Tab-separated table of C-alpha atoms in Angstrom:
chain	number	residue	atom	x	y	z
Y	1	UNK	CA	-19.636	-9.537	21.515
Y	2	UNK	CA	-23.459	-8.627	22.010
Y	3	UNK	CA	-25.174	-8.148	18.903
Y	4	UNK	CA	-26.924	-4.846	19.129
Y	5	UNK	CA	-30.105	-3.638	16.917
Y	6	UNK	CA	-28.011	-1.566	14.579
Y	7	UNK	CA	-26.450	-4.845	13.070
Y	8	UNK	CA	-29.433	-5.370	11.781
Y	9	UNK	CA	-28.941	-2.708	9.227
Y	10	UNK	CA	-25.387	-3.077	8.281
Y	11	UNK	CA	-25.880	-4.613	5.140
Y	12	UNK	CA	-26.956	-2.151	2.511
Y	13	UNK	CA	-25.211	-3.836	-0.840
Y	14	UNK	CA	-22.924	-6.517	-1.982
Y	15	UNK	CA	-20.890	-5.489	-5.091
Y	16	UNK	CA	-21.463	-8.007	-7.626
Y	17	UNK	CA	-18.478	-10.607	-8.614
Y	18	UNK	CA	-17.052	-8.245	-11.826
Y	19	UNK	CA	-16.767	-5.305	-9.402
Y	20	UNK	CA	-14.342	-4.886	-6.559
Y	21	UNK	CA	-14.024	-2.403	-3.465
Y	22	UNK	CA	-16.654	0.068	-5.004
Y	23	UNK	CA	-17.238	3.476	-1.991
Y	24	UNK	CA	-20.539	4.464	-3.810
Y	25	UNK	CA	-21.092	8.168	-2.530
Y	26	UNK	CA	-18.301	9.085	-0.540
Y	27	UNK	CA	-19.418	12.006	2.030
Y	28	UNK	CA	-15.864	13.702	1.367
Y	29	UNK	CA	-17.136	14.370	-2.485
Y	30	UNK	CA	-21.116	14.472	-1.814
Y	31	UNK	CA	-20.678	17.680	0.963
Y	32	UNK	CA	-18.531	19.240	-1.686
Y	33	UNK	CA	-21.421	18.557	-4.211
Y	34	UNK	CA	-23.548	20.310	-1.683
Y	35	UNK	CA	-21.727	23.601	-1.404
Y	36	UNK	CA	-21.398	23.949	-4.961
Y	37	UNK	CA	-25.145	22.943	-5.691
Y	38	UNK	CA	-25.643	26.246	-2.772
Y	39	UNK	CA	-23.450	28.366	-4.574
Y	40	UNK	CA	-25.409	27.688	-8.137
Y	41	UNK	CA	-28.707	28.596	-6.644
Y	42	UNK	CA	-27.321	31.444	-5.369
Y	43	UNK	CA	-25.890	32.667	-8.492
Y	44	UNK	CA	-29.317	31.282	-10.285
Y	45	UNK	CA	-30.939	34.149	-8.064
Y	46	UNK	CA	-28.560	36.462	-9.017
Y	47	UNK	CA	-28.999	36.338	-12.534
Y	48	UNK	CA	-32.960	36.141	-11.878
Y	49	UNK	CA	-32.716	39.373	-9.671
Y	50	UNK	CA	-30.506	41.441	-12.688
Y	51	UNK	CA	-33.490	39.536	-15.142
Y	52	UNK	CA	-35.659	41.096	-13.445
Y	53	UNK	CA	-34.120	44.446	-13.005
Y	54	UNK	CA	-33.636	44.634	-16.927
Y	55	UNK	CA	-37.647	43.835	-17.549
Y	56	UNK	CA	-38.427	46.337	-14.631
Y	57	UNK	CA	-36.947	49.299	-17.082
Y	58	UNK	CA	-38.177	47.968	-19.793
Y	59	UNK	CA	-41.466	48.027	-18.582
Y	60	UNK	CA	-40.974	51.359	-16.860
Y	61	UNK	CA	-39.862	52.506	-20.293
Y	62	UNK	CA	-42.397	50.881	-22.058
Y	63	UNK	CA	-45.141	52.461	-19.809
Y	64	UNK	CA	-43.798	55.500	-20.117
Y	65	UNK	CA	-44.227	55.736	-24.683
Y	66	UNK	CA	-47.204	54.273	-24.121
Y	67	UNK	CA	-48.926	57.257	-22.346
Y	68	UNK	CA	-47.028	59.343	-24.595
Y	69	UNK	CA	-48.003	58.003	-27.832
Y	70	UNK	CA	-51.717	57.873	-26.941
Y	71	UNK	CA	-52.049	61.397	-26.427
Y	72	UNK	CA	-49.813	62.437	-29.286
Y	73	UNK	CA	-51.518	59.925	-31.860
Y	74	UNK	CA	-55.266	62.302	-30.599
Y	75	UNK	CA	-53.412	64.636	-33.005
Y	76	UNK	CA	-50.494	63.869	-34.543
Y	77	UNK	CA	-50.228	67.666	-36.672
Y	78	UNK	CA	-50.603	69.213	-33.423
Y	79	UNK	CA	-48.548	67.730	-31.049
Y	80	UNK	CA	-45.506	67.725	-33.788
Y	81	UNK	CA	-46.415	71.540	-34.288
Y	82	UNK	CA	-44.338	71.953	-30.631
Y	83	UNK	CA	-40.731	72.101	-31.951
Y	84	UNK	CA	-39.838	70.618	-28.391
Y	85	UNK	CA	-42.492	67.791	-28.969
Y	86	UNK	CA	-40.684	66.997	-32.407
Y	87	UNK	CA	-37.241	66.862	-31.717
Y	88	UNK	CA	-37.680	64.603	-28.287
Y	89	UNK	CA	-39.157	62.544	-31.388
Y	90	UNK	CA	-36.253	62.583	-33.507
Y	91	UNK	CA	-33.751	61.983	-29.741
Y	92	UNK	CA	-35.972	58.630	-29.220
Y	93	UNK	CA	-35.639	57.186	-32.578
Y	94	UNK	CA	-31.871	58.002	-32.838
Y	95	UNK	CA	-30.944	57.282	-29.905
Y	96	UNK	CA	-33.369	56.323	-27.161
Y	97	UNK	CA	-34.557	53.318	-28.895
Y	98	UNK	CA	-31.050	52.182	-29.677
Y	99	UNK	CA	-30.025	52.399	-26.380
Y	100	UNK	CA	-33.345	50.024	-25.715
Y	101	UNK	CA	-32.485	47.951	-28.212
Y	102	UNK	CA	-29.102	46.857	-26.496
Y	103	UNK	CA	-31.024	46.804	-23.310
Y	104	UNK	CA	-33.174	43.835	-24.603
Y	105	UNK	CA	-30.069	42.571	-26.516
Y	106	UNK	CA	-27.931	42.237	-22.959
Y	107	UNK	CA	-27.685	38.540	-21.762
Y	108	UNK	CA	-27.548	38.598	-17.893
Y	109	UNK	CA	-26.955	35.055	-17.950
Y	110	UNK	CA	-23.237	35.224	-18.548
Y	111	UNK	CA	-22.012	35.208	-15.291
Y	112	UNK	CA	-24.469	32.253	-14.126
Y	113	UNK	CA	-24.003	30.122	-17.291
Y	114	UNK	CA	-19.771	30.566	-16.499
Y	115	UNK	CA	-20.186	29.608	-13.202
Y	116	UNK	CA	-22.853	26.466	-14.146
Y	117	UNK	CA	-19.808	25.449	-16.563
Y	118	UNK	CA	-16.926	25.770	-14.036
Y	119	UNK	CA	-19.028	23.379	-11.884
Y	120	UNK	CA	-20.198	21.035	-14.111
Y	121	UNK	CA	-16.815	19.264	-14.449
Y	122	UNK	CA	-17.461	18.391	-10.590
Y	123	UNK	CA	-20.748	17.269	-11.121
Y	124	UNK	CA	-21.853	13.199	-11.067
Y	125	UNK	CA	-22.025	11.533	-14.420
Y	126	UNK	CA	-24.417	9.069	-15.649
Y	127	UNK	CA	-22.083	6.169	-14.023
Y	128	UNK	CA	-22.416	7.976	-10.698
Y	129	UNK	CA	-26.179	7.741	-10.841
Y	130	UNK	CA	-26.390	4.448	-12.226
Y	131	UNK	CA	-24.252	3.080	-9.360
Y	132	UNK	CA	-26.287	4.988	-6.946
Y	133	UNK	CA	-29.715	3.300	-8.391
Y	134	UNK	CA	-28.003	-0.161	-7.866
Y	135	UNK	CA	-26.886	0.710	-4.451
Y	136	UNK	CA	-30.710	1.326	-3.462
Y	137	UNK	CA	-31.844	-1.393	-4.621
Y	138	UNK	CA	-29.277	-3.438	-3.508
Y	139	UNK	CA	-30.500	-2.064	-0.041
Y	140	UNK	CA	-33.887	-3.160	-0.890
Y	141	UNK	CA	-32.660	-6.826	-2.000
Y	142	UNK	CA	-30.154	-7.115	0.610
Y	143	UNK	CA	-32.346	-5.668	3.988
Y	144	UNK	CA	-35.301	-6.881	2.623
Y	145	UNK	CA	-36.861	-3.871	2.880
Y	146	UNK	CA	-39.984	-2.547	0.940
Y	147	UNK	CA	-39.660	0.760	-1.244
Y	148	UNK	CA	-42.302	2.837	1.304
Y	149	UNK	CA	-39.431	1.971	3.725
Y	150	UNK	CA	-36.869	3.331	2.126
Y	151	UNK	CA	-38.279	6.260	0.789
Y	152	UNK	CA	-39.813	7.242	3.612
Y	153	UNK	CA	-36.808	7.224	5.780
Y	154	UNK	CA	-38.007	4.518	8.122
Y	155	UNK	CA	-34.451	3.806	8.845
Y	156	UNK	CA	-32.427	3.765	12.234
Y	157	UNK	CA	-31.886	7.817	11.600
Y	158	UNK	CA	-35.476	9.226	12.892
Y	159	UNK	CA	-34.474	12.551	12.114
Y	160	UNK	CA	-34.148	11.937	8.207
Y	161	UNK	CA	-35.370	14.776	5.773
Y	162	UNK	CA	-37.755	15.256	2.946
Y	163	UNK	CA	-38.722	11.272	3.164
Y	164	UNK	CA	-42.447	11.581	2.224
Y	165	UNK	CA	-41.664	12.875	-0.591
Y	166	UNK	CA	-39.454	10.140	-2.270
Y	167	UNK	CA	-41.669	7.146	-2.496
Y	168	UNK	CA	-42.574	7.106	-6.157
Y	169	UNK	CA	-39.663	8.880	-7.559
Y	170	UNK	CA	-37.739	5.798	-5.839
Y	171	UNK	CA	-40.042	3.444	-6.826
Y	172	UNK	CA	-39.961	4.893	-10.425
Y	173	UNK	CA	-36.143	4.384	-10.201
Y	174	UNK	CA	-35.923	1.200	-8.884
Y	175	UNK	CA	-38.716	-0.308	-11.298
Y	176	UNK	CA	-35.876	1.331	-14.456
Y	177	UNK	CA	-33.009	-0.121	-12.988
Y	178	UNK	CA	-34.233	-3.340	-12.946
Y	179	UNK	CA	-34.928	-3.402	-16.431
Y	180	UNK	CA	-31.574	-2.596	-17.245
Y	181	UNK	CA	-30.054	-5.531	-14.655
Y	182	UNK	CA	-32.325	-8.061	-16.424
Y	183	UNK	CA	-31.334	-6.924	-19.379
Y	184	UNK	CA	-27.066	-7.121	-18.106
Y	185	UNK	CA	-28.523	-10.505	-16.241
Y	186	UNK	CA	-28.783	-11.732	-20.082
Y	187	UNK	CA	-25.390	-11.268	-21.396
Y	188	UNK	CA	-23.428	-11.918	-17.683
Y	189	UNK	CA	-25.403	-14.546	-15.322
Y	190	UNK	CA	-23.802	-13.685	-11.737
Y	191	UNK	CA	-24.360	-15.954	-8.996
Y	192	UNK	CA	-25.929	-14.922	-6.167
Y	193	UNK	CA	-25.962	-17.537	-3.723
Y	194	UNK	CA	-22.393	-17.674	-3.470
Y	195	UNK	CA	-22.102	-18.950	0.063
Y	196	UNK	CA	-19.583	-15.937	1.176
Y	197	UNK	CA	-22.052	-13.530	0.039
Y	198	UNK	CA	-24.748	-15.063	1.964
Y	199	UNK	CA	-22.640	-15.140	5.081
Y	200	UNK	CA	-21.384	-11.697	4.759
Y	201	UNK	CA	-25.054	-10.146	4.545
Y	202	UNK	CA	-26.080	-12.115	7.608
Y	203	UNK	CA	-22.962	-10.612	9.466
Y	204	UNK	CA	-24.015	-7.203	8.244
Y	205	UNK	CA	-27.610	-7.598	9.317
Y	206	UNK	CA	-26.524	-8.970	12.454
Y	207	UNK	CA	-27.495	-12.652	11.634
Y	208	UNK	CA	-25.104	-15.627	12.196
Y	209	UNK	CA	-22.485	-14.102	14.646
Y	210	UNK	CA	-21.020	-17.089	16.280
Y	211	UNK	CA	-20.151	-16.337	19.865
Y	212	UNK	CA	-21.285	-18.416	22.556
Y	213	UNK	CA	-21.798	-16.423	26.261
Y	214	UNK	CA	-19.012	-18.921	27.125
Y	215	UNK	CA	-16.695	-17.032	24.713
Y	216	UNK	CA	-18.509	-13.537	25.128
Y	217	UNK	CA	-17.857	-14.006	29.184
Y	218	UNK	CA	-13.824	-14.765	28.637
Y	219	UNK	CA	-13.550	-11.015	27.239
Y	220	UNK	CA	-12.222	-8.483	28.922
Y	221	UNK	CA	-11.510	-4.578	29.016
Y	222	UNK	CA	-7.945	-3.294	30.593
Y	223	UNK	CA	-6.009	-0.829	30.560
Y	224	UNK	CA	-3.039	-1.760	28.927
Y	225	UNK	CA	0.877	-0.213	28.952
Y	226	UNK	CA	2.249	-2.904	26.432
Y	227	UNK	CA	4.613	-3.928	29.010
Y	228	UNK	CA	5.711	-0.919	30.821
Y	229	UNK	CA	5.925	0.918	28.006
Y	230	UNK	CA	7.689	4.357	29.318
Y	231	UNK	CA	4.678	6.476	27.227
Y	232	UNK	CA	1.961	4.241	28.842
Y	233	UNK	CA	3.162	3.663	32.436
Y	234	UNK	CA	1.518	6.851	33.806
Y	235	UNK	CA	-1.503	6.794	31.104
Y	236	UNK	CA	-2.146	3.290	30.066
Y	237	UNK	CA	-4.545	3.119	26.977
Y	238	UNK	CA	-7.972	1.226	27.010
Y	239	UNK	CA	-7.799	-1.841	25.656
Y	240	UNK	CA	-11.047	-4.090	25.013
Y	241	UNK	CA	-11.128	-7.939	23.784
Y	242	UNK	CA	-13.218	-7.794	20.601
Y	243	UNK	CA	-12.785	-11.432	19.181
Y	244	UNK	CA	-10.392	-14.480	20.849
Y	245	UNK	CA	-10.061	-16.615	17.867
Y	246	UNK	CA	-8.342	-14.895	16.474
Y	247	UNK	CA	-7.510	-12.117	18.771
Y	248	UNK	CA	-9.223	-8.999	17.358
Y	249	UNK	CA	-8.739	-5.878	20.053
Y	250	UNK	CA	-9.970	-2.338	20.251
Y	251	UNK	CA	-7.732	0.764	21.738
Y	252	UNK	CA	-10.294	3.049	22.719
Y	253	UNK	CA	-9.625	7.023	22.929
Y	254	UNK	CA	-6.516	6.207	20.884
Y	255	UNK	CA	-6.402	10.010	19.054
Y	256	UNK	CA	-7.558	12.847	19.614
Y	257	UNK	CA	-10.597	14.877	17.442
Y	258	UNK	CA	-7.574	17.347	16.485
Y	259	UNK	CA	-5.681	14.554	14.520
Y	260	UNK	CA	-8.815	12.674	13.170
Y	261	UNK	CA	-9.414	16.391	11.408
Y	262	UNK	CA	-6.412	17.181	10.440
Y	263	UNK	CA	-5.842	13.750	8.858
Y	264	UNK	CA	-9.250	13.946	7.165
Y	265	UNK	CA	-8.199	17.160	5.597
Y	266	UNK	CA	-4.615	15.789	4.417
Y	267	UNK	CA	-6.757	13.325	3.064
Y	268	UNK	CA	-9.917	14.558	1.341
Y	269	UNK	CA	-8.208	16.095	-1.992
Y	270	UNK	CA	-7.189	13.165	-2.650
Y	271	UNK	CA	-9.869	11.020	-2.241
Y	272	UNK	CA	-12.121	9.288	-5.430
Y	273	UNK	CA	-12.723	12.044	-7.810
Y	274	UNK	CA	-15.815	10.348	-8.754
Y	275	UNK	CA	-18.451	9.551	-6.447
Y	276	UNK	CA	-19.192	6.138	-7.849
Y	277	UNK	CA	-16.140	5.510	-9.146
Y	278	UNK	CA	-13.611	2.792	-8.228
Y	279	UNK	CA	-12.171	4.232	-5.305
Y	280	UNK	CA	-8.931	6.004	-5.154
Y	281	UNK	CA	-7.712	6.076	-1.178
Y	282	UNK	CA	-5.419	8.808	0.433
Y	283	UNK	CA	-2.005	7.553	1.016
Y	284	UNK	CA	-0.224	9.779	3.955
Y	285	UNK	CA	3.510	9.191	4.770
Y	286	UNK	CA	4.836	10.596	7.527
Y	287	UNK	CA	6.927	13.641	6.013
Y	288	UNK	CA	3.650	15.276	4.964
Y	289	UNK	CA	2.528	15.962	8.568
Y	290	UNK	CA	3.458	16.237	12.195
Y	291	UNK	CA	-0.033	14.352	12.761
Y	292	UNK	CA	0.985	11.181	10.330
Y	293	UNK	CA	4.451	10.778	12.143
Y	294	UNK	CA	2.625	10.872	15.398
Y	295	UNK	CA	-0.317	8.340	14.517
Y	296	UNK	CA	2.560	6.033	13.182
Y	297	UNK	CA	4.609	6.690	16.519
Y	298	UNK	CA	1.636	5.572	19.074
Y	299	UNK	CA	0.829	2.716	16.250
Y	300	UNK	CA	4.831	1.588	17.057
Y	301	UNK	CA	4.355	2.252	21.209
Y	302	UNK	CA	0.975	0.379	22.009
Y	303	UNK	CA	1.319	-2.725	19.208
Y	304	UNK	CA	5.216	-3.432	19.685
Y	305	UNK	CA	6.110	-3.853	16.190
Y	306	UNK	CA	8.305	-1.591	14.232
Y	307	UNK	CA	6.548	0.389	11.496
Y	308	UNK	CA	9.316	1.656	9.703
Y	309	UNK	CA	8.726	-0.665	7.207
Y	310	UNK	CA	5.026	-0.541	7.337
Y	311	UNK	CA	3.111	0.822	4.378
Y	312	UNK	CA	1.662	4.462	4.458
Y	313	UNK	CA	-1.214	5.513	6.139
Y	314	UNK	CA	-4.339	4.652	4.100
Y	315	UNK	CA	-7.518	6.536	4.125
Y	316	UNK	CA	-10.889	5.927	2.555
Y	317	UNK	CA	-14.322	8.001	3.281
Y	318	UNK	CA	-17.642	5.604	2.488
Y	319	UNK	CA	-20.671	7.183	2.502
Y	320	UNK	CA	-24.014	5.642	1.851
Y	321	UNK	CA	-23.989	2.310	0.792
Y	322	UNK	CA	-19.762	2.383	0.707
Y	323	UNK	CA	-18.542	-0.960	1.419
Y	324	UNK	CA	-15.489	-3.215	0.983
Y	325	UNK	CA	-15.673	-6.699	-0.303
Y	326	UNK	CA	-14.540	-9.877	1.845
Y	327	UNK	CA	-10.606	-10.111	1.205
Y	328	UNK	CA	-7.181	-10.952	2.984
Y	329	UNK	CA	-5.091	-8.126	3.923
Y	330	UNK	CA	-1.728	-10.604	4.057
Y	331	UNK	CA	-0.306	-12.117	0.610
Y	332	UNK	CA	-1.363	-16.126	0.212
Y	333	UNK	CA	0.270	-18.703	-1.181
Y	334	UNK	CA	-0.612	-18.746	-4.328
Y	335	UNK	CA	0.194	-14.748	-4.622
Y	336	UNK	CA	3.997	-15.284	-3.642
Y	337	UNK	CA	4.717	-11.624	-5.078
Y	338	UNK	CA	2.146	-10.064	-3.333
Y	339	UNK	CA	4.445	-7.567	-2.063
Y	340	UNK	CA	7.916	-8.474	-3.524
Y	341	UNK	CA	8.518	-4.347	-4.638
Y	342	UNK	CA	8.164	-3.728	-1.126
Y	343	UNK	CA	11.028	-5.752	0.403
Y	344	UNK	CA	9.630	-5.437	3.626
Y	345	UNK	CA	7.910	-9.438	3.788
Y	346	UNK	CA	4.065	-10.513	4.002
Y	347	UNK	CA	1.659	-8.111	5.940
Y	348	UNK	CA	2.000	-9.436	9.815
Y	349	UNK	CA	-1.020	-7.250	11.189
Y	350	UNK	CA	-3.615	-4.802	10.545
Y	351	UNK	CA	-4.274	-1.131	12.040
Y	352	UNK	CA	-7.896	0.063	11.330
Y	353	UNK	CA	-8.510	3.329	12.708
Y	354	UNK	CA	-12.373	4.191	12.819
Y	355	UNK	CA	-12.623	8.349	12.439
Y	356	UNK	CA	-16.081	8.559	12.667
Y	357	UNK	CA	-19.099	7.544	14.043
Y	358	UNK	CA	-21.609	5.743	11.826
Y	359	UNK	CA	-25.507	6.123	12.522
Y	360	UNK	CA	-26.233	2.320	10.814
Y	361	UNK	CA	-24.294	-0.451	9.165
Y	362	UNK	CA	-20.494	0.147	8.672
Y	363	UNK	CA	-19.259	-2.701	10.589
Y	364	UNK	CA	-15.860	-4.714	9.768
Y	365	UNK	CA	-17.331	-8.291	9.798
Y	366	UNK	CA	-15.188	-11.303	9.635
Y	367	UNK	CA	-16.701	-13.910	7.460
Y	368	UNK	CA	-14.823	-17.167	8.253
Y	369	UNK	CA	-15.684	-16.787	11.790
Y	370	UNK	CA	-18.743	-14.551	12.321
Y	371	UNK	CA	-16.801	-11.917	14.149
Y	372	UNK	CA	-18.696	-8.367	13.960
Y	373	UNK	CA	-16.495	-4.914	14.704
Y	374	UNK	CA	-18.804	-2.114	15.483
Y	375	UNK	CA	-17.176	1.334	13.952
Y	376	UNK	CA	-16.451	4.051	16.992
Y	377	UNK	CA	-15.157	7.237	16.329
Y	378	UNK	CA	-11.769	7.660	17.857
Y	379	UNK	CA	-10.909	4.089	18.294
Y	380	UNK	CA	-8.427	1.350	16.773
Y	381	UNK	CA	-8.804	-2.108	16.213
Y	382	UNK	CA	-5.888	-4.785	15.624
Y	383	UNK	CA	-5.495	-8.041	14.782
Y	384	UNK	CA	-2.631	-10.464	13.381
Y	385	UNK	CA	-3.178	-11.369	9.894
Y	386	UNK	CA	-0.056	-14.140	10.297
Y	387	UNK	CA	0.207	-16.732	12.554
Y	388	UNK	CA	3.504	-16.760	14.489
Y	389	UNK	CA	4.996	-19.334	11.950
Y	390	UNK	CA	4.402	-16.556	9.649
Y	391	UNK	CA	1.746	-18.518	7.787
Y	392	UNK	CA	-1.258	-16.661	6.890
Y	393	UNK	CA	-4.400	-16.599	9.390
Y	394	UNK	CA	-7.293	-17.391	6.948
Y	395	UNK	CA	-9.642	-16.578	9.705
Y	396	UNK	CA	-8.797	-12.683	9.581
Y	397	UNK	CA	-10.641	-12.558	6.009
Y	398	UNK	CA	-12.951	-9.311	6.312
Y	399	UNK	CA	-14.787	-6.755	4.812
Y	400	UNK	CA	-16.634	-3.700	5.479
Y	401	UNK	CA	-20.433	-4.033	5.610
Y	402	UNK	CA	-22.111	-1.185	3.241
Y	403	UNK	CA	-22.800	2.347	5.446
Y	404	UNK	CA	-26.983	2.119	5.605
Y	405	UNK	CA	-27.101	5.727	7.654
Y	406	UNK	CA	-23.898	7.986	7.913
Y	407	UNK	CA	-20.311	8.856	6.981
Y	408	UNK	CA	-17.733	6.953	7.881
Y	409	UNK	CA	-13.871	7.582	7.756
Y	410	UNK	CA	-11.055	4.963	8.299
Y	411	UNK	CA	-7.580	5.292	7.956
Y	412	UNK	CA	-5.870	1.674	7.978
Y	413	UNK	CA	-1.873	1.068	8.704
Y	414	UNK	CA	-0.254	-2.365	6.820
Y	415	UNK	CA	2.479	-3.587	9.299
Y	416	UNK	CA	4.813	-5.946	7.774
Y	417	UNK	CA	7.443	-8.557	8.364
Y	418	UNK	CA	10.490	-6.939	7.942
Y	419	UNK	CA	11.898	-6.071	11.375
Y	420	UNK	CA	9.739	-7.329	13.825
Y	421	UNK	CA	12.185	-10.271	13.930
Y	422	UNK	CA	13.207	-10.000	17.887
Y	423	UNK	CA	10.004	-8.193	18.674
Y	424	UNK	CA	7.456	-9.425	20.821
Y	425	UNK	CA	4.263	-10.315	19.458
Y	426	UNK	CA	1.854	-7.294	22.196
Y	427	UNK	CA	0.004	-10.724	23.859
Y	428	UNK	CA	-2.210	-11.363	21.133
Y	429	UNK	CA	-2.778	-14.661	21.513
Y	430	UNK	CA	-5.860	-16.571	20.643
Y	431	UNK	CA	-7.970	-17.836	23.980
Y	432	UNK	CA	-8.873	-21.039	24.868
């Protein structure tokens, strides 16, 4: 495939070798975080409004005694010598000033300081923001990019917002979390020149992608009915040649915006409660919703194999500088139990669904053969992660280059072994 400008960017950070599959910042949790940080500072204006309502009486009050105690203090005998004047006197020290008293005593912060607590169990922790200091300057590192770059939001996304303003608080912040990774650096040495690692940030910045225009010429867009298929004979889907060794391919326009919602909904509860945290993925089976039975259904018609011993439908949200480490979706050899609960053999192929666009970086980039998947909103790619001897295909190790610009949704489907014994293998053969 072409490599396009926007590669150039896909490479944001590579999780260190103690830490696996971090999603720093998923955009499920962060818009949350939004609404609720809009809802605080409109209760925060709230309590200022009724703060400022109790000082207007107050004042008002306050005005008021002092006009009224000048002129009686002129002469004190003979402004008490009106028996009206002295027992409006004896009302305001009983009772008046009481009533002030509890006035001045009322806390109108209640109602914000319950709602500021009700929130704050939402709200990122100091892991959260220490993962999202590494993840900029892992940006910095990886894109080589300078921190008046960054800050100023000199990115692909020209329409970024409130850049100027960032350059020395992120300079500030990059300058402390250094000090703290030299410090770690001391007590853990990590390696980073691990050759993987070097590959996979080339693939993510667009660098090293090995496909000759010999290759690139041999690939093709069809439309495709997976051999008469009686759903696809009328309305074949588009199919497009991604990779020939091995066989990646893309299904383009493969669900509609109405399921890529609804599943995203299904989905977001469940999703890492913890913005930095290890992430926790959505797992959808296909009693919870119409949609889930009928993404599994079109998985079964276009690719051929029989998902009823699949795994459930897996969905993770990355958002800025989320990314997946280089790994093997099938078991190896030397992991013979990888999925012995299951019963249902080794994983045989892989069903990534992209539900989103992405502005910059993203990509699925294969690292043993410099293959680079662009993410499209609405589209499907699939590849075999066995060969047919059923022996693993070590050149479908992959990972998901860190999201530099974006959100990006994906909802993957595990197909394995078990019954695709007398099923035909949808074409997906390498090329020559």
């Amino acid at each position: 495939m072409a490599v396009c400008w926007w590669l150039l960017i896909h490479c944001l950070l590579f999780m260190s070798s103690s830490a696996h599959n971090d999603f720093f910042t998923s955009i499920g949790q962060m818009t949350d975080l939004l609404f609720t940080e809009k809802d605080l500072v409109t209760s925060l204006k709230d309590y200022i409004r009724a703060e400022e309502d109790k000082l207007e009486q107050i004042k008002k009050w306050a005005d008021k005694l002092d006009v009224l105690s000048a002129a009686a203090t002129q002469d004190p005998e003979g402004f008490l010598g009106h028996p009206v004047n002295a027992f409006k006197l004896m009302k305001r020290l009983n009772t008046e000033w009481g009533e002030l008293e509890n006035l001045v005593l009322t806390d109108m912060s209640d109602v914000f300081i319950s709602n500021l607590t009700i929130q704050r169990q939402y709200f990122p922790n100091d892991d959260d923001q220490t993962g999202a200091a590494k993840a900029l300057m892992r940006l910095q590192d990886t894109y080589q990019l300078d921190t008046n770059t960054i800050s100023s939001g000199q990115l692909p996304d020209p329409t970024h917002q409130r850049a100027n303003g960032n350059l020395k608080y992120f300079e500030y912040q990059l300058a402390k979390q250094k000090k703290v990774e030299h410090k770690e650096e001391g007590q853990v040495k990590v390696d980073d020149y691990l050759p993987e690692r070097k590959t996979y940030e080339k693939l993510c910045r667009g660098v090293g992608i090995r496909m000759t225009p010999r290759r690139q010429s041999r690939l093709f867009c069809r439309y495709y009915d997976n051999n008469h298929h009686p759903r696809y004979v009328i309305g074949p889907v588009k199919e497009e040649d991604e990779w020939d060794r091995p066989r990646i391919v893309r299904y383009h326009d493969i669900v509609t915006e109405k399921e890529m919602e609804r599943v995203k909904e299904l989905a977001k509860p469940r999703v890492s409660p913890h913005i930095s945290s290890v992430s926790k993925d959505a797992w959808l089976g296909a009693f919870e919703h119409p949609v889930v039975d009928t993404i599994n259904q079109r998985i079964e018609d276009v690719t051929g194999l029989d998902v009823t011993t699949a795994e459930d439908l897996q969905v993770a949200n990355y958002g800025v500088g989320g990314q997946y480490e280089p790994h093997f979706d099938f078991g190896r050899k030397d992991e013979p139990d990888a999925f012995e609960e299951l019963g249902t053999g080794n994983r045989i192929a892989t069903w990534l669904l992209y539900m989103s666009d992405v502005q910059a970086g993203g990509a699925t980039v294969f690292t043993d053969v410099g293959a680079a998947v662009q993410p499209k909103k609405g589209t499907a790619v699939f590849w075999y992660n066995l060969h047919p001897s059923g022996e693993g295909d070590y050149r479908t190790r992959h990972a998901a280059c860190p999201v530099l610009v974006g959100n990006k949704w994906v909802s993957n489907k595990w197909i394995h072994e078990r019954g695709q014994e007398f099923r035909r293998r949808c074409g997906l053969q390498d090329t020559d």
